[in-house]
mmCIF file with all atom_site columns, C-alpha atoms in Angstrom:
data_model
loop_
_atom_site.group_PDB
_atom_site.id
_atom_site.type_symbol
_atom_site.label_atom_id
_atom_site.label_alt_id
_atom_site.label_comp_id
_atom_site.label_asym_id
_atom_site.label_entity_id
_atom_site.label_seq_id
_atom_site.pdbx_PDB_ins_code
_atom_site.Cartn_x
_atom_site.Cartn_y
_atom_site.Cartn_z
_atom_site.occupancy
_atom_site.B_iso_or_equiv
_atom_site.pdbx_formal_charge
_atom_site.auth_seq_id
_atom_site.auth_comp_id
_atom_site.auth_asym_id
_atom_site.auth_atom_id
_atom_site.pdbx_PDB_model_num
ATOM 1   C CA . MET N 1 1   ? -7.968  -3.002  6.753   1.00 50.00 ? 296 MET N CA 1
ATOM 2   C CA . PHE N 1 2   ? -10.727 -2.298  4.284   1.00 55.00 ? 297 PHE N CA 1
ATOM 3   C CA . GLU N 1 3   ? -12.413 0.253   6.524   1.00 44.00 ? 298 GLU N CA 1
ATOM 4   C CA . ASP N 1 4   ? -13.716 2.937   4.175   1.00 49.00 ? 299 ASP N CA 1
ATOM 5   C CA . ARG N 1 5   ? -14.641 1.724   0.705   1.00 55.00 ? 300 ARG N CA 1
ATOM 6   C CA . ASP N 1 6   ? -14.873 5.330   -0.506  1.00 56.00 ? 301 ASP N CA 1
ATOM 7   C CA . LYS N 1 7   ? -11.260 6.071   0.436   1.00 60.00 ? 302 LYS N CA 1
ATOM 8   C CA . ILE N 1 8   ? -9.452  2.740   0.091   1.00 71.00 ? 303 ILE N CA 1
ATOM 9   C CA . ASN N 1 9   ? -9.107  1.227   -3.354  1.00 82.00 ? 304 ASN N CA 1
ATOM 10  C CA . ALA N 1 10  ? -10.289 -2.392  -3.424  1.00 88.00 ? 305 ALA N CA 1
ATOM 11  C CA . ILE N 1 11  ? -7.358  -3.533  -5.568  1.00 91.00 ? 306 ILE N CA 1
ATOM 12  C CA . TYR N 1 12  ? -4.911  -1.779  -3.254  1.00 88.00 ? 307 TYR N CA 1
ATOM 13  C CA . HIS N 1 13  ? -6.537  -3.572  -0.310  1.00 90.00 ? 308 HIS N CA 1
ATOM 14  C CA . LEU N 1 14  ? -6.203  -6.961  -2.008  1.00 94.00 ? 309 LEU N CA 1
ATOM 15  C CA . ASN N 1 15  ? -2.561  -6.262  -2.888  1.00 94.00 ? 310 ASN N CA 1
ATOM 16  C CA . GLN N 1 16  ? -1.805  -5.286  0.710   1.00 93.00 ? 311 GLN N CA 1
ATOM 17  C CA . LEU N 1 17  ? -3.664  -8.309  2.022   1.00 95.00 ? 312 LEU N CA 1
ATOM 18  C CA . GLU N 1 18  ? -1.732  -10.669 -0.245  1.00 96.00 ? 313 GLU N CA 1
ATOM 19  C CA . GLU N 1 19  ? 1.562   -9.040  0.677   1.00 96.00 ? 314 GLU N CA 1
ATOM 20  C CA . PHE N 1 20  ? 0.736   -9.467  4.370   1.00 96.00 ? 315 PHE N CA 1
ATOM 21  C CA . MET N 1 21  ? -0.221  -13.116 3.949   1.00 96.00 ? 316 MET N CA 1
ATOM 22  C CA . LYS N 1 22  ? 2.896   -13.847 1.920   1.00 96.00 ? 317 LYS N CA 1
ATOM 23  C CA . LEU N 1 23  ? 5.134   -12.063 4.422   1.00 95.00 ? 318 LEU N CA 1
ATOM 24  C CA . LYS N 1 24  ? 3.569   -13.909 7.365   1.00 95.00 ? 319 LYS N CA 1
ATOM 25  C CA . GLY N 1 25  ? 3.466   -17.237 5.531   1.00 97.00 ? 320 GLY N CA 1
ATOM 26  C CA . VAL N 1 26  ? -0.277  -17.656 6.047   1.00 96.00 ? 321 VAL N CA 1
ATOM 27  C CA . PRO N 1 27  ? -1.354  -21.145 4.921   1.00 97.00 ? 322 PRO N CA 1
ATOM 28  C CA . GLU N 1 28  ? -4.051  -21.367 2.246   1.00 95.00 ? 323 GLU N CA 1
ATOM 29  C CA . SER N 1 29  ? -6.467  -22.870 4.752   1.00 95.00 ? 324 SER N CA 1
ATOM 30  C CA . LEU N 1 30  ? -6.461  -19.613 6.775   1.00 96.00 ? 325 LEU N CA 1
ATOM 31  C CA . GLN N 1 31  ? -6.349  -17.046 3.952   1.00 97.00 ? 326 GLN N CA 1
ATOM 32  C CA . LEU N 1 32  ? -10.115 -16.770 3.535   1.00 96.00 ? 327 LEU N CA 1
ATOM 33  C CA . ALA N 1 33  ? -10.630 -16.206 7.273   1.00 95.00 ? 328 ALA N CA 1
ATOM 34  C CA . ILE N 1 34  ? -7.960  -13.500 7.304   1.00 95.00 ? 329 ILE N CA 1
ATOM 35  C CA . ALA N 1 35  ? -9.539  -11.861 4.255   1.00 95.00 ? 330 ALA N CA 1
ATOM 36  C CA . PHE N 1 36  ? -12.877 -11.738 6.098   1.00 94.00 ? 331 PHE N CA 1
ATOM 37  C CA . LYS N 1 37  ? -11.207 -10.266 9.191   1.00 92.00 ? 332 LYS N CA 1
ATOM 38  C CA . SER N 1 38  ? -9.546  -7.564  7.060   1.00 92.00 ? 333 SER N CA 1
ATOM 39  C CA . ILE N 1 39  ? -12.915 -5.939  6.352   1.00 90.00 ? 334 ILE N CA 1
ATOM 40  C CA . SER N 1 40  ? -14.324 -3.388  8.781   1.00 86.00 ? 335 SER N CA 1
ATOM 41  C CA . ASP N 1 41  ? -16.307 -1.090  6.455   1.00 86.00 ? 336 ASP N CA 1
ATOM 42  C CA . PRO N 1 42  ? -19.995 -1.485  7.479   1.00 90.00 ? 337 PRO N CA 1
ATOM 43  C CA . VAL N 1 43  ? -21.334 -1.969  3.937   1.00 90.00 ? 338 VAL N CA 1
ATOM 44  C CA . ALA N 1 44  ? -18.511 -4.347  3.052   1.00 90.00 ? 339 ALA N CA 1
ATOM 45  C CA . LYS N 1 45  ? -19.253 -6.319  6.220   1.00 92.00 ? 340 LYS N CA 1
ATOM 46  C CA . GLN N 1 46  ? -22.901 -6.614  5.167   1.00 94.00 ? 341 GLN N CA 1
ATOM 47  C CA . TRP N 1 47  ? -21.789 -7.790  1.739   1.00 94.00 ? 342 TRP N CA 1
ATOM 48  C CA . MET N 1 48  ? -19.495 -10.318 3.373   1.00 92.00 ? 343 MET N CA 1
ATOM 49  C CA . SER N 1 49  ? -22.335 -11.603 5.559   1.00 93.00 ? 344 SER N CA 1
ATOM 50  C CA . ALA N 1 50  ? -24.485 -12.061 2.481   1.00 96.00 ? 345 ALA N CA 1
ATOM 51  C CA . VAL N 1 51  ? -21.905 -13.933 0.380   1.00 95.00 ? 346 VAL N CA 1
ATOM 52  C CA . SER N 1 52  ? -19.577 -15.628 2.859   1.00 93.00 ? 347 SER N CA 1
ATOM 53  C CA . HIS N 1 53  ? -21.503 -18.912 2.707   1.00 94.00 ? 348 HIS N CA 1
ATOM 54  C CA . THR N 1 54  ? -20.817 -19.095 -1.058  1.00 96.00 ? 349 THR N CA 1
ATOM 55  C CA . LEU N 1 55  ? -17.050 -18.658 -0.700  1.00 96.00 ? 350 LEU N CA 1
ATOM 56  C CA . ASN N 1 56  ? -14.818 -21.595 0.126   1.00 96.00 ? 351 ASN N CA 1
ATOM 57  C CA . TYR N 1 57  ? -11.411 -20.310 -0.957  1.00 95.00 ? 352 TYR N CA 1
ATOM 58  C CA . TYR N 1 58  ? -9.492  -17.054 -0.881  1.00 96.00 ? 353 TYR N CA 1
ATOM 59  C CA . GLU N 1 59  ? -9.378  -16.960 -4.699  1.00 96.00 ? 354 GLU N CA 1
ATOM 60  C CA . GLN N 1 60  ? -13.192 -16.973 -4.768  1.00 97.00 ? 355 GLN N CA 1
ATOM 61  C CA . PHE N 1 61  ? -13.190 -14.125 -2.258  1.00 96.00 ? 356 PHE N CA 1
ATOM 62  C CA . LYS N 1 62  ? -10.829 -12.081 -4.458  1.00 96.00 ? 357 LYS N CA 1
ATOM 63  C CA . VAL N 1 63  ? -13.055 -12.478 -7.508  1.00 96.00 ? 358 VAL N CA 1
ATOM 64  C CA . ALA N 1 64  ? -16.262 -11.635 -5.627  1.00 96.00 ? 359 ALA N CA 1
ATOM 65  C CA . PHE N 1 65  ? -14.651 -8.734  -3.751  1.00 95.00 ? 360 PHE N CA 1
ATOM 66  C CA . THR N 1 66  ? -13.253 -7.260  -6.965  1.00 95.00 ? 361 THR N CA 1
ATOM 67  C CA . LYS N 1 67  ? -16.574 -7.598  -8.820  1.00 95.00 ? 362 LYS N CA 1
ATOM 68  C CA . THR N 1 68  ? -18.352 -5.824  -5.978  1.00 94.00 ? 363 THR N CA 1
ATOM 69  C CA . PHE N 1 69  ? -15.895 -3.138  -4.890  1.00 92.00 ? 364 PHE N CA 1
ATOM 70  C CA . TRP N 1 70  ? -13.978 -2.508  -8.134  1.00 93.00 ? 365 TRP N CA 1
ATOM 71  C CA . SER N 1 71  ? -16.830 -2.898  -10.597 1.00 92.00 ? 366 SER N CA 1
ATOM 72  C CA . LYS N 1 72  ? -17.002 -0.966  -13.859 1.00 94.00 ? 367 LYS N CA 1
ATOM 73  C CA . MET N 1 73  ? -19.401 1.443   -12.147 1.00 93.00 ? 368 MET N CA 1
ATOM 74  C CA . THR N 1 74  ? -16.949 2.040   -9.291  1.00 90.00 ? 369 THR N CA 1
ATOM 75  C CA . GLN N 1 75  ? -14.118 2.539   -11.767 1.00 92.00 ? 370 GLN N CA 1
ATOM 76  C CA . SER N 1 76  ? -16.230 5.041   -13.708 1.00 93.00 ? 371 SER N CA 1
ATOM 77  C CA . ARG N 1 77  ? -17.032 6.927   -10.503 1.00 91.00 ? 372 ARG N CA 1
ATOM 78  C CA . VAL N 1 78  ? -13.326 7.066   -9.585  1.00 90.00 ? 373 VAL N CA 1
ATOM 79  C CA . LYS N 1 79  ? -12.378 8.250   -13.073 1.00 93.00 ? 374 LYS N CA 1
ATOM 80  C CA . CYS N 1 80  ? -15.083 10.903  -12.874 1.00 94.00 ? 375 CYS N CA 1
ATOM 81  C CA . SER N 1 81  ? -13.651 12.140  -9.566  1.00 93.00 ? 376 SER N CA 1
ATOM 82  C CA . ILE N 1 82  ? -10.182 12.343  -11.126 1.00 94.00 ? 377 ILE N CA 1
ATOM 83  C CA . TYR N 1 83  ? -11.642 14.602  -13.809 1.00 95.00 ? 378 TYR N CA 1
ATOM 84  C CA . GLN N 1 84  ? -14.001 16.665  -11.670 1.00 95.00 ? 379 GLN N CA 1
ATOM 85  C CA . ASP N 1 85  ? -12.599 17.003  -8.160  1.00 94.00 ? 380 ASP N CA 1
ATOM 86  C CA . LYS N 1 86  ? -10.594 20.014  -7.046  1.00 95.00 ? 381 LYS N CA 1
ATOM 87  C CA . TYR N 1 87  ? -7.907  20.438  -4.436  1.00 93.00 ? 382 TYR N CA 1
ATOM 88  C CA . GLU N 1 88  ? -9.381  22.052  -1.323  1.00 92.00 ? 383 GLU N CA 1
ATOM 89  C CA . LYS N 1 89  ? -7.143  23.906  1.103   1.00 90.00 ? 384 LYS N CA 1
ATOM 90  C CA . GLN N 1 90  ? -9.453  22.854  3.938   1.00 90.00 ? 385 GLN N CA 1
ATOM 91  C CA . SER N 1 91  ? -8.699  19.185  3.351   1.00 88.00 ? 386 SER N CA 1
ATOM 92  C CA . ASN N 1 92  ? -6.166  17.407  5.521   1.00 87.00 ? 387 ASN N CA 1
ATOM 93  C CA . LEU N 1 93  ? -3.932  16.856  2.493   1.00 90.00 ? 388 LEU N CA 1
ATOM 94  C CA . SER N 1 94  ? -1.135  18.982  1.124   1.00 92.00 ? 389 SER N CA 1
ATOM 95  C CA . MET N 1 95  ? -1.194  19.697  -2.610  1.00 90.00 ? 390 MET N CA 1
ATOM 96  C CA . SER N 1 96  ? 1.382   16.973  -3.181  1.00 88.00 ? 391 SER N CA 1
ATOM 97  C CA . GLY N 1 97  ? -0.602  14.576  -0.980  1.00 92.00 ? 392 GLY N CA 1
ATOM 98  C CA . HIS N 1 98  ? -3.680  15.287  -3.083  1.00 91.00 ? 393 HIS N CA 1
ATOM 99  C CA . LEU N 1 99  ? -1.696  14.578  -6.258  1.00 89.00 ? 394 LEU N CA 1
ATOM 100 C CA . ILE N 1 100 ? -0.367  11.292  -4.882  1.00 89.00 ? 395 ILE N CA 1
ATOM 101 C CA . GLU N 1 101 ? -3.820  10.169  -3.743  1.00 87.00 ? 396 GLU N CA 1
ATOM 102 C CA . TYR N 1 102 ? -5.184  10.624  -7.255  1.00 89.00 ? 397 TYR N CA 1
ATOM 103 C CA . ALA N 1 103 ? -2.072  9.145   -8.899  1.00 88.00 ? 398 ALA N CA 1
ATOM 104 C CA . VAL N 1 104 ? -2.674  5.974   -6.894  1.00 85.00 ? 399 VAL N CA 1
ATOM 105 C CA . LEU N 1 105 ? -6.309  5.887   -8.009  1.00 85.00 ? 400 LEU N CA 1
ATOM 106 C CA . ALA N 1 106 ? -5.302  6.434   -11.637 1.00 87.00 ? 401 ALA N CA 1
ATOM 107 C CA . SER N 1 107 ? -2.741  3.651   -11.489 1.00 86.00 ? 402 SER N CA 1
ATOM 108 C CA . TYR N 1 108 ? -5.530  1.129   -10.881 1.00 88.00 ? 403 TYR N CA 1
ATOM 109 C CA . LEU N 1 109 ? -7.562  2.494   -13.805 1.00 90.00 ? 404 LEU N CA 1
ATOM 110 C CA . GLY N 1 110 ? -4.915  2.110   -16.467 1.00 84.00 ? 405 GLY N CA 1
ATOM 111 C CA . MET N 1 111 ? -5.070  5.797   -17.403 1.00 87.00 ? 406 MET N CA 1
ATOM 112 C CA . SER N 1 112 ? -2.272  6.992   -19.656 1.00 87.00 ? 407 SER N CA 1
ATOM 113 C CA . ASP N 1 113 ? 0.163   9.503   -18.199 1.00 84.00 ? 408 ASP N CA 1
ATOM 114 C CA . ALA N 1 114 ? -1.063  12.232  -20.520 1.00 84.00 ? 409 ALA N CA 1
ATOM 115 C CA . GLU N 1 115 ? -4.695  11.592  -19.609 1.00 89.00 ? 410 GLU N CA 1
ATOM 116 C CA . PHE N 1 116 ? -3.924  11.648  -15.891 1.00 90.00 ? 411 PHE N CA 1
ATOM 117 C CA . ILE N 1 117 ? -1.887  14.858  -16.098 1.00 86.00 ? 412 ILE N CA 1
ATOM 118 C CA . ASP N 1 118 ? -4.563  16.577  -18.182 1.00 87.00 ? 413 ASP N CA 1
ATOM 119 C CA . ALA N 1 119 ? -7.172  15.647  -15.569 1.00 91.00 ? 414 ALA N CA 1
ATOM 120 C CA . ILE N 1 120 ? -5.202  16.295  -12.369 1.00 90.00 ? 415 ILE N CA 1
ATOM 121 C CA . LYS N 1 121 ? -3.845  19.682  -13.393 1.00 90.00 ? 416 LYS N CA 1
ATOM 122 C CA . LEU N 1 122 ? -7.394  21.036  -13.366 1.00 92.00 ? 417 LEU N CA 1
ATOM 123 C CA . HIS N 1 123 ? -7.606  20.317  -9.628  1.00 93.00 ? 418 HIS N CA 1
ATOM 124 C CA . TYR N 1 124 ? -5.277  23.251  -8.942  1.00 91.00 ? 419 TYR N CA 1
ATOM 125 C CA . PRO N 1 125 ? -5.137  27.018  -9.553  1.00 90.00 ? 420 PRO N CA 1
ATOM 126 C CA . VAL N 1 126 ? -3.573  28.133  -12.864 1.00 88.00 ? 421 VAL N CA 1
ATOM 127 C CA . ASN N 1 127 ? -0.196  29.069  -11.350 1.00 85.00 ? 422 ASN N CA 1
ATOM 128 C CA . ILE N 1 128 ? 0.092   25.595  -9.813  1.00 83.00 ? 423 ILE N CA 1
ATOM 129 C CA . GLN N 1 129 ? -1.076  23.965  -13.056 1.00 82.00 ? 424 GLN N CA 1
ATOM 130 C CA . ARG N 1 130 ? 1.893   25.482  -14.866 1.00 79.00 ? 425 ARG N CA 1
ATOM 131 C CA . CYS N 1 131 ? 4.348   24.233  -12.252 1.00 77.00 ? 426 CYS N CA 1
ATOM 132 C CA . LEU N 1 132 ? 2.725   20.823  -12.126 1.00 68.00 ? 427 LEU N CA 1
ATOM 133 C CA . VAL N 1 133 ? 2.793   20.293  -15.865 1.00 68.00 ? 428 VAL N CA 1
ATOM 134 C CA . GLY N 1 134 ? 6.445   21.345  -16.064 1.00 65.00 ? 429 GLY N CA 1
ATOM 135 C CA . SER N 1 135 ? 7.607   19.280  -13.096 1.00 58.00 ? 430 SER N CA 1
ATOM 136 C CA . LEU N 1 136 ? 5.873   16.122  -14.299 1.00 57.00 ? 431 LEU N CA 1
ATOM 137 C CA . GLY N 1 137 ? 7.725   16.276  -17.585 1.00 56.00 ? 432 GLY N CA 1
ATOM 138 C CA . TYR N 1 138 ? 4.636   16.824  -19.688 1.00 52.00 ? 433 TYR N CA 1
ATOM 139 C CA . ARG N 1 139 ? 6.328   18.286  -22.700 1.00 46.00 ? 434 ARG N CA 1
ATOM 140 C CA . ALA N 1 140 ? 6.006   17.382  -26.348 1.00 43.00 ? 435 ALA N CA 1
ATOM 141 C CA . GLY N 1 141 ? 7.250   13.845  -26.794 1.00 47.00 ? 436 GLY N CA 1
ATOM 142 C CA . ASN N 1 142 ? 7.865   13.282  -23.082 1.00 48.00 ? 437 ASN N CA 1
ATOM 143 C CA . HIS N 1 143 ? 4.699   11.610  -21.791 1.00 47.00 ? 438 HIS N CA 1
ATOM 144 C CA . ARG N 1 144 ? 6.016   9.404   -18.993 1.00 49.00 ? 439 ARG N CA 1
ATOM 145 C CA . ARG N 1 145 ? 4.484   7.942   -15.855 1.00 49.00 ? 440 ARG N CA 1
ATOM 146 C CA . PHE N 1 146 ? 4.679   10.120  -12.760 1.00 50.00 ? 441 PHE N CA 1
ATOM 147 C CA . GLU N 1 147 ? 7.760   9.092   -10.822 1.00 51.00 ? 442 GLU N CA 1
ATOM 148 C CA . ALA N 1 148 ? 8.812   10.291  -7.424  1.00 48.00 ? 443 ALA N CA 1
ATOM 149 C CA . PRO N 1 149 ? 12.129  12.193  -7.480  1.00 44.00 ? 444 PRO N CA 1
#
């Protein structure tokens, strides 16, 4: 469900939607209707109401949805949050959960590993920054994508 456009990445939503439709064997004739039903965010529903009459196929929906909810402006805002946000103890996320949330966002931006690590480490206190940098393998000549152990 695309229920909170500020928390759910539009590309992630489309990937999940396509995986669901493939898994369930949804025929092309029903894909657009299912895509419409997958949206519950109020603003996204308004958008859908405004453009639904112009969309005849799921592929058209994907293009329009991406242009609206993963625009260059949205991508810039997400990248800015990766650079400027901080981990807050009061949040419902653990430190590792916070890291994973931002790693997912970065993966849809095409950020290099080094760029992501340089940005995300600043979310944490200095003692955690040191551990984070070491555990992610950010050493001279070893700039690799974050991989779960």
